[in-house]
Amino acid sequence: MHNHGLGAWMAKRRLKSPDKIALIHGDGDTVTYRELADGTDRVSSILSSRGIRKGDRVAFLGENSPEFLQVLFGAAQLGAVFVPVNTRLAPPEVAHVLTDSGARVVVHDPALTERIGPARDGIAHAIATGEGTDEAPGLSRLLREASGGHSDAEVTLDDPAAILYTSGTTGKAKGAVLSHQNLTWVALNCLVDYDVVSTDVALMISPLFHAASLGMGALPILLKGATIVLEKGFDPGRALELIERHGVTMLSGVPTTYQLLADHPNWAATDLSTLKKLTCGGSAVPTRILNAYEERGLSFSQGYGMTETSPGATSLSPAMTREKQGSVGLPHFFTDVRITDEKGAMVPRGTVGQIEIAGPNVFPGYLNLPEATADAFSPDGWFRSGDMGYLDPDGYLFVSDRLKDMIISGGENIYPAEIENLINDIDGVTGVAVIGIPDEQWGEVPWAVLTVGDAASVTTETVREQLTGAIARYKIPKRVVVVDELPRTASGKVRKADLRARFSGSAS
């Protein structure tokens, strides 16, 4: 084969395990590896007939589905670059992703057509999933009519495979370019550190457009030839039913996911005996949730990472959950982590500094942003995470603070600058700081702390009305607080740590 990247995976799986079930979706529909590979070939043919070649960008805007994976692998066969789009983004945010990436094709759920609106003129081909119409046939119809045959473009592991957009600290999302090497090695890290085997059945309830669900969820399972139970969304009652019905062995999520499962009325009565591997990211698992799962004989692998590391950087094994509680674990098998001071020098164990990461899973850079890319790496090539932490005497990583003030709410990354820029446009607002406030269900939620002019009246409703439709709903502050003055440093920067300390105790 000439294709040494993801584009070869399905053809090889078709040879090795053609009749093995790759996907279970909907009301129990199944897709074998032969069928998934055949569908991938047909998607490749559809894209090729529309002029898509190596390096072109192919976007997908939709929920979890077999089509998502077929488009991913079909694009990879041609050496095209896959651009998954977060379905929770507002139209201006979707337009930025499509325009900035230079997507020539977007495959989308027909219910999300309006999200594409602002960027439609710049896209050569928009293909809706489903049947479509005679004038605009949908992907399902096109797949039936497409010719088969495996495309085998010249692709190296260093070539770009996907562009995933991560919220920008300056208000605009940045496209993190992930290579075939990045996605292959993060999958291998998961095979080693999470003991993925071909008999595993993984319930996928998190959206595949997230780096964690894609890089550490779907790809390791498909590489190993195991089975994914693919859900469009998360409903705790249905998830419990699917675990029992399909004998699910693996489940990934964020603390909120596991809390909602444990709080569901069917929790105690559900047979969880097949469930062996639970992975959790986004934030530390609270003790209350650990206790609830340990009572059922279950424990967690926890971890730390970001889109730029494809995304896994560290993992904490279930055996160390209690002994190293609060830690995010050791570096993944093929990944290294170090702590540096403000001058870039390594610091002793136990000393807080910036977390830096190296390994074949670390991305090469941001799309069309050479300065941001240069700033993201140390002179000797380590990725500067922007997070602060320390390594204990045994080499376990503890994250102590977020240098970039990022908020993680229900597993979604939120960067305050993006929200602050929009709130500053509201008449009467003279200053704003968006901070993360602890929340029992979501881990954190954004609050906006404002100063306003003497005659101004700005409320939570005012802010929410301004932001609705401009940014995703999960980014909209849950509460707005007006203060007389924002605490600032001598240089004029808002001291957000002071605000978090002041308001965290008043959250309800």
Coordinates of C-alpha atoms in Angstrom, one line a residue, residues 6-394:
L6 CA -5.5 6.1 8.5
G7 CA -6.7 5.6 5.0
A8 CA -5.3 2.0 5.0
W9 CA -7.0 1.0 8.3
M10 CA -10.4 -0.1 7.0
A11 CA -9.0 -2.1 4.0
K12 CA -6.7 -4.0 6.4
R13 CA -9.5 -4.6 8.9
R14 CA -11.6 -5.9 6.0
L15 CA -8.9 -8.5 5.4
K16 CA -8.3 -9.4 9.0
S17 CA -11.9 -9.4 10.5
P18 CA -14.4 -8.9 7.7
D19 CA -17.4 -10.4 9.5
K20 CA -16.7 -8.9 13.0
I21 CA -19.2 -6.3 14.1
A22 CA -17.5 -2.9 14.0
L23 CA -20.5 -0.7 14.9
I24 CA -23.8 -1.1 16.6
H25 CA -26.1 1.9 16.3
G26 CA -29.7 3.1 16.3
D27 CA -32.1 0.4 17.5
G28 CA -29.5 -2.3 17.2
D29 CA -28.4 -2.0 13.6
T30 CA -25.0 -3.5 13.0
V31 CA -22.1 -2.7 10.6
T32 CA -19.4 -5.3 10.0
Y33 CA -15.8 -4.3 9.2
R34 CA -16.4 -5.4 5.6
E35 CA -19.4 -3.1 5.4
L36 CA -17.6 -0.2 7.1
A37 CA -14.7 -0.7 4.7
D38 CA -17.0 -0.9 1.6
G39 CA -18.8 2.3 2.7
T40 CA -15.4 4.0 3.2
D41 CA -14.4 3.0 -0.3
R42 CA -17.7 4.5 -1.7
V43 CA -17.2 7.7 0.2
S44 CA -13.8 8.0 -1.2
S45 CA -15.2 7.5 -4.7
I46 CA -17.9 10.2 -4.0
L47 CA -15.3 12.7 -2.9
S48 CA -12.9 11.9 -5.7
S49 CA -15.7 12.4 -8.3
R50 CA -16.1 15.9 -6.8
G51 CA -12.4 16.8 -7.4
I52 CA -11.2 16.1 -3.8
R53 CA -7.5 15.4 -3.8
K54 CA -4.6 15.1 -1.3
G55 CA -4.5 18.0 1.0
D56 CA -8.1 19.2 0.4
R57 CA -10.3 19.7 3.5
V58 CA -13.5 17.7 4.0
A59 CA -15.7 18.8 6.9
F60 CA -18.4 16.8 8.8
L61 CA -21.1 18.5 10.8
G62 CA -23.3 16.0 12.5
E63 CA -23.8 13.7 15.5
N64 CA -22.1 10.3 16.0
S65 CA -23.0 8.0 13.1
P66 CA -21.4 5.4 10.8
E67 CA -21.3 8.2 8.2
F68 CA -19.0 10.2 10.4
L69 CA -16.4 7.4 10.4
Q70 CA -16.9 6.6 6.7
V71 CA -16.2 10.2 5.8
L72 CA -13.2 10.3 8.1
F73 CA -11.6 7.2 6.6
G74 CA -12.8 7.9 3.0
A75 CA -11.1 11.3 3.1
A76 CA -8.0 9.7 4.5
Q77 CA -7.8 7.2 1.6
L78 CA -7.4 10.2 -0.7
G79 CA -5.0 12.0 1.6
A80 CA -7.6 14.6 2.2
V81 CA -7.8 16.3 5.6
F82 CA -10.9 15.6 7.8
V83 CA -12.4 18.6 9.7
P84 CA -15.0 17.5 12.4
V85 CA -17.2 20.4 13.4
N86 CA -18.7 20.7 16.9
T87 CA -22.5 20.6 16.4
R88 CA -23.0 22.8 19.5
L89 CA -21.3 25.8 17.8
A90 CA -23.4 28.8 16.7
P91 CA -23.5 29.7 13.0
P92 CA -20.8 32.3 13.2
E93 CA -18.5 29.8 14.9
V94 CA -19.3 27.1 12.4
A95 CA -18.6 29.6 9.6
H96 CA -15.2 30.4 11.1
V97 CA -14.2 26.7 11.2
L98 CA -15.3 26.0 7.6
T99 CA -13.7 29.2 6.3
D100 CA -10.5 29.1 8.2
S101 CA -9.9 25.4 7.3
G102 CA -10.7 26.0 3.7
A103 CA -13.2 23.1 3.6
R104 CA -14.1 22.3 0.0
V105 CA -16.8 19.8 1.0
V106 CA -19.0 19.6 4.0
V107 CA -21.1 16.6 4.8
H108 CA -23.8 17.6 7.3
D109 CA -26.9 16.5 9.1
P110 CA -29.8 18.2 7.2
A111 CA -31.2 19.5 10.5
L112 CA -28.0 21.6 10.8
T113 CA -28.1 23.1 7.3
E114 CA -28.7 26.6 8.6
R115 CA -25.5 26.4 10.7
I116 CA -23.5 26.4 7.4
G117 CA -25.3 29.5 6.0
P118 CA -22.6 32.2 6.5
A119 CA -19.9 30.0 4.9
R120 CA -21.9 28.3 2.2
D121 CA -20.6 30.4 -0.7
G122 CA -17.1 29.3 0.0
I123 CA -17.8 25.6 -0.1
A124 CA -17.7 23.7 -3.4
H125 CA -20.0 20.9 -2.3
A126 CA -22.5 20.5 0.6
I127 CA -23.8 17.0 1.0
A128 CA -26.6 16.2 3.5
T129 CA -26.8 12.9 5.2
G130 CA -29.9 10.8 4.6
E131 CA -31.7 10.4 1.3
G132 CA -31.9 14.0 0.2
T133 CA -33.9 14.9 -3.0
D134 CA -33.6 14.2 -6.7
E135 CA -32.1 17.7 -7.1
A136 CA -29.7 17.3 -4.2
P137 CA -29.2 13.6 -3.4
G138 CA -28.1 12.8 0.1
L139 CA -25.2 10.7 1.2
S140 CA -27.3 7.6 1.7
R141 CA -28.5 7.7 -1.9
L142 CA -25.0 8.6 -3.2
L143 CA -23.5 5.7 -1.3
R144 CA -25.8 3.2 -3.0
E145 CA -25.0 4.6 -6.4
A146 CA -21.2 5.0 -5.9
S147 CA -18.7 2.6 -7.3
G148 CA -16.5 0.7 -4.9
G149 CA -12.8 0.1 -5.2
H150 CA -10.2 1.2 -2.6
S151 CA -8.3 4.4 -3.3
D152 CA -4.6 4.3 -2.3
A153 CA -3.1 7.7 -2.4
E154 CA 0.5 8.4 -1.4
V155 CA 0.2 9.3 2.3
T156 CA 3.0 9.4 4.9
L157 CA 2.6 9.4 8.7
D158 CA 3.8 13.0 8.7
D159 CA 0.9 14.2 6.4
P160 CA -2.0 16.0 8.0
A161 CA -5.0 13.7 8.8
A162 CA -7.4 16.1 10.6
I163 CA -7.9 19.6 11.8
L164 CA -9.6 20.0 15.1
Y165 CA -10.6 23.4 16.4
T166 CA -9.7 24.4 19.9
S167 CA -11.1 27.5 21.5
G168 CA -8.7 30.4 21.2
T169 CA -7.4 32.5 24.1
T170 CA -7.7 35.5 21.8
G171 CA -11.3 34.9 20.9
K172 CA -11.0 32.9 17.7
A173 CA -10.8 29.1 17.6
K174 CA -7.5 27.8 16.3
G175 CA -7.2 24.8 14.0
A176 CA -4.9 22.2 15.5
V177 CA -3.4 20.1 12.7
L178 CA -3.1 16.5 13.7
S179 CA -1.0 14.2 11.5
H180 CA -1.6 10.5 10.7
Q181 CA 1.3 9.9 13.1
N182 CA -0.4 11.8 15.9
L183 CA -3.6 9.8 15.6
T184 CA -1.9 6.5 15.2
W185 CA 0.4 6.9 18.2
V186 CA -2.3 8.2 20.5
A187 CA -4.3 5.0 19.6
L188 CA -1.3 2.9 20.3
N189 CA -0.9 4.6 23.7
C190 CA -4.5 3.6 24.5
L191 CA -3.9 0.0 23.4
V192 CA -1.0 -0.2 25.8
D193 CA -2.3 1.8 28.8
Y194 CA -6.0 0.8 28.7
D195 CA -5.5 -2.8 27.7
V196 CA -7.9 -2.6 24.7
V197 CA -8.6 -6.0 23.2
S198 CA -10.5 -7.2 20.2
T199 CA -13.3 -8.6 22.3
D200 CA -14.0 -5.2 23.8
V201 CA -17.4 -3.6 23.3
A202 CA -17.1 0.2 23.8
L203 CA -20.1 2.4 24.4
M204 CA -19.5 5.7 22.6
I205 CA -21.8 8.4 24.2
S206 CA -19.4 11.4 23.7
P207 CA -19.4 13.2 20.4
L208 CA -16.7 12.1 18.0
F209 CA -16.0 15.7 17.0
H210 CA -14.0 15.9 20.2
A211 CA -10.4 14.9 20.2
A212 CA -10.8 12.6 23.2
S213 CA -13.7 10.6 21.7
L214 CA -12.0 10.3 18.3
G215 CA -8.4 9.8 19.2
M216 CA -8.8 7.9 22.4
G217 CA -12.2 6.4 21.8
A218 CA -13.1 5.3 18.3
L219 CA -9.6 5.0 16.7
P220 CA -8.1 2.6 19.3
I221 CA -11.2 0.4 19.1
L222 CA -11.2 0.2 15.3
L223 CA -7.5 -0.3 15.1
K224 CA -7.8 -3.3 17.4
G225 CA -10.9 -4.7 15.6
A226 CA -13.2 -4.4 18.6
T227 CA -16.8 -3.1 18.6
I228 CA -18.3 0.3 19.1
V229 CA -21.9 0.9 20.3
L230 CA -22.3 4.3 18.7
E231 CA -24.8 6.7 20.2
K232 CA -25.9 10.1 18.8
G233 CA -26.0 11.5 22.3
F234 CA -26.1 10.7 26.0
D235 CA -29.2 9.7 27.9
P236 CA -28.2 8.0 31.2
G237 CA -31.2 5.6 31.2
R238 CA -30.6 4.5 27.7
A239 CA -26.8 4.2 28.3
L240 CA -27.5 1.8 31.3
E241 CA -29.9 -0.2 29.1
L242 CA -27.3 -0.5 26.3
I243 CA -24.5 -1.6 28.7
E244 CA -26.7 -4.5 29.9
R245 CA -28.1 -5.3 26.4
H246 CA -24.8 -5.4 24.5
G247 CA -22.4 -6.5 27.3
V248 CA -20.5 -3.3 27.1
T249 CA -16.9 -3.6 28.5
M250 CA -15.6 -0.1 28.0
L251 CA -17.0 3.4 28.7
S252 CA -15.5 6.8 28.4
G253 CA -16.8 10.1 29.7
V254 CA -16.4 13.1 32.0
P255 CA -17.3 13.2 35.7
T256 CA -20.8 14.6 34.8
T257 CA -21.4 11.5 32.7
Y258 CA -20.7 9.1 35.5
Q259 CA -22.6 11.2 38.0
L260 CA -25.7 11.1 35.9
L261 CA -25.4 7.4 35.5
A262 CA -25.0 6.7 39.2
D263 CA -27.9 9.1 40.0
H264 CA -30.3 7.4 37.6
P265 CA -33.2 5.3 39.1
N266 CA -32.1 2.2 37.1
W267 CA -28.5 2.3 38.4
A268 CA -28.9 -0.2 41.1
A269 CA -30.9 -2.7 39.0
T270 CA -28.7 -2.6 35.9
D271 CA -26.4 -5.5 35.3
L272 CA -22.9 -4.0 35.0
S273 CA -21.0 -7.2 35.3
T274 CA -19.4 -6.9 31.8
L275 CA -18.1 -3.4 32.4
K276 CA -14.4 -3.5 33.1
K277 CA -12.8 -0.4 31.8
L278 CA -13.9 3.1 32.7
T279 CA -11.9 6.2 31.5
C280 CA -12.6 9.7 32.6
G281 CA -11.2 13.0 31.5
G282 CA -12.0 16.7 31.7
S283 CA -11.4 17.0 35.5
A284 CA -10.8 14.9 38.5
V285 CA -13.4 12.4 39.5
P286 CA -15.0 13.5 42.8
T287 CA -14.8 11.2 45.8
R288 CA -18.6 10.8 45.8
I289 CA -18.6 9.3 42.3
L290 CA -15.5 7.1 43.1
N291 CA -17.4 5.7 46.1
A292 CA -20.6 5.0 44.0
Y293 CA -18.7 3.1 41.4
E294 CA -16.4 1.2 43.8
E295 CA -19.6 0.0 45.6
R296 CA -20.4 -1.7 42.2
G297 CA -16.8 -3.1 41.9
L298 CA -15.8 -0.5 39.3
S299 CA -12.9 1.9 39.2
F300 CA -11.5 4.5 36.8
S301 CA -8.6 5.3 34.6
Q302 CA -8.2 9.1 34.7
G303 CA -6.1 11.3 32.5
Y304 CA -5.0 14.6 31.2
G305 CA -4.4 16.0 27.8
M306 CA -5.6 18.5 25.2
T307 CA -6.4 18.7 21.5
E308 CA -2.8 19.5 20.7
T309 CA -1.7 16.1 22.1
S310 CA -4.3 14.2 20.1
P311 CA -5.3 14.4 23.1
G312 CA -3.8 12.0 25.6
A313 CA -0.8 13.0 27.6
T314 CA -1.1 11.1 30.9
S315 CA -3.2 8.3 32.5
L316 CA -3.8 7.2 36.0
S317 CA -4.5 3.5 36.3
P318 CA -7.4 2.2 38.4
A319 CA -5.0 0.6 40.8
M320 CA -3.6 4.0 41.8
T321 CA -6.9 5.9 41.9
R322 CA -7.0 6.1 45.7
E323 CA -3.3 6.1 46.4
K324 CA -2.7 9.0 44.0
Q325 CA -6.1 10.7 44.3
G326 CA -5.9 14.1 42.7
S327 CA -3.2 13.1 40.2
V328 CA -3.8 12.7 36.5
G329 CA -1.3 9.9 36.4
L330 CA 1.9 9.0 34.5
P331 CA 2.8 10.0 31.0
H332 CA 1.4 7.6 28.3
F333 CA 3.7 4.9 27.2
F334 CA 5.0 6.7 24.1
T335 CA 4.7 10.2 25.6
D336 CA 6.9 12.3 27.9
V337 CA 6.1 15.1 30.4
R338 CA 8.3 17.6 32.1
I339 CA 7.9 20.7 34.3
T340 CA 9.7 23.9 33.6
D341 CA 10.0 27.4 35.1
E342 CA 9.4 30.7 33.5
K343 CA 12.8 30.5 31.8
G344 CA 12.2 27.1 30.4
A345 CA 14.5 25.2 32.8
M346 CA 13.4 21.9 34.3
V347 CA 12.4 22.2 38.0
P348 CA 12.8 19.6 40.8
R349 CA 10.1 17.1 41.6
G350 CA 7.4 18.7 43.7
T351 CA 7.9 22.2 42.3
V352 CA 5.1 23.8 40.4
G353 CA 5.8 25.0 36.9
Q354 CA 4.5 24.8 33.3
I355 CA 3.6 21.3 32.0
E356 CA 5.4 20.5 28.8
I357 CA 4.8 17.5 26.6
A358 CA 6.7 15.6 23.9
G359 CA 6.0 12.5 21.9
P360 CA 4.7 11.3 18.5
N361 CA 1.2 12.2 19.5
V362 CA 2.0 15.9 19.8
F363 CA 0.7 18.0 16.9
P364 CA 3.0 19.8 14.5
G365 CA 1.2 23.2 14.8
Y366 CA -1.8 25.4 14.2
L367 CA -3.2 26.0 10.8
N368 CA -1.9 29.2 9.2
L369 CA -0.7 30.5 12.6
P370 CA 3.1 30.4 12.5
E371 CA 3.5 32.8 15.5
A372 CA 1.1 30.9 17.7
T373 CA 2.8 27.6 16.7
A374 CA 6.2 29.0 17.5
D375 CA 4.9 30.2 20.9
A376 CA 3.5 26.8 21.6
F377 CA 6.8 25.0 21.6
S378 CA 10.0 25.3 23.6
P379 CA 13.3 25.8 21.7
D380 CA 14.0 22.1 22.0
G381 CA 10.6 21.1 20.6
W382 CA 8.4 20.4 23.7
F383 CA 4.8 21.5 23.6
R384 CA 4.0 24.2 26.2
S385 CA 0.6 23.2 27.6
G386 CA -0.1 26.5 29.2
D387 CA -1.1 24.6 32.4
M388 CA 0.7 24.6 35.7
G389 CA 1.5 21.5 37.7
Y390 CA 4.1 19.4 39.4
L391 CA 5.5 15.8 39.3
D392 CA 5.5 14.0 42.7
P393 CA 8.5 11.9 43.7
D394 CA 7.1 8.9 41.8

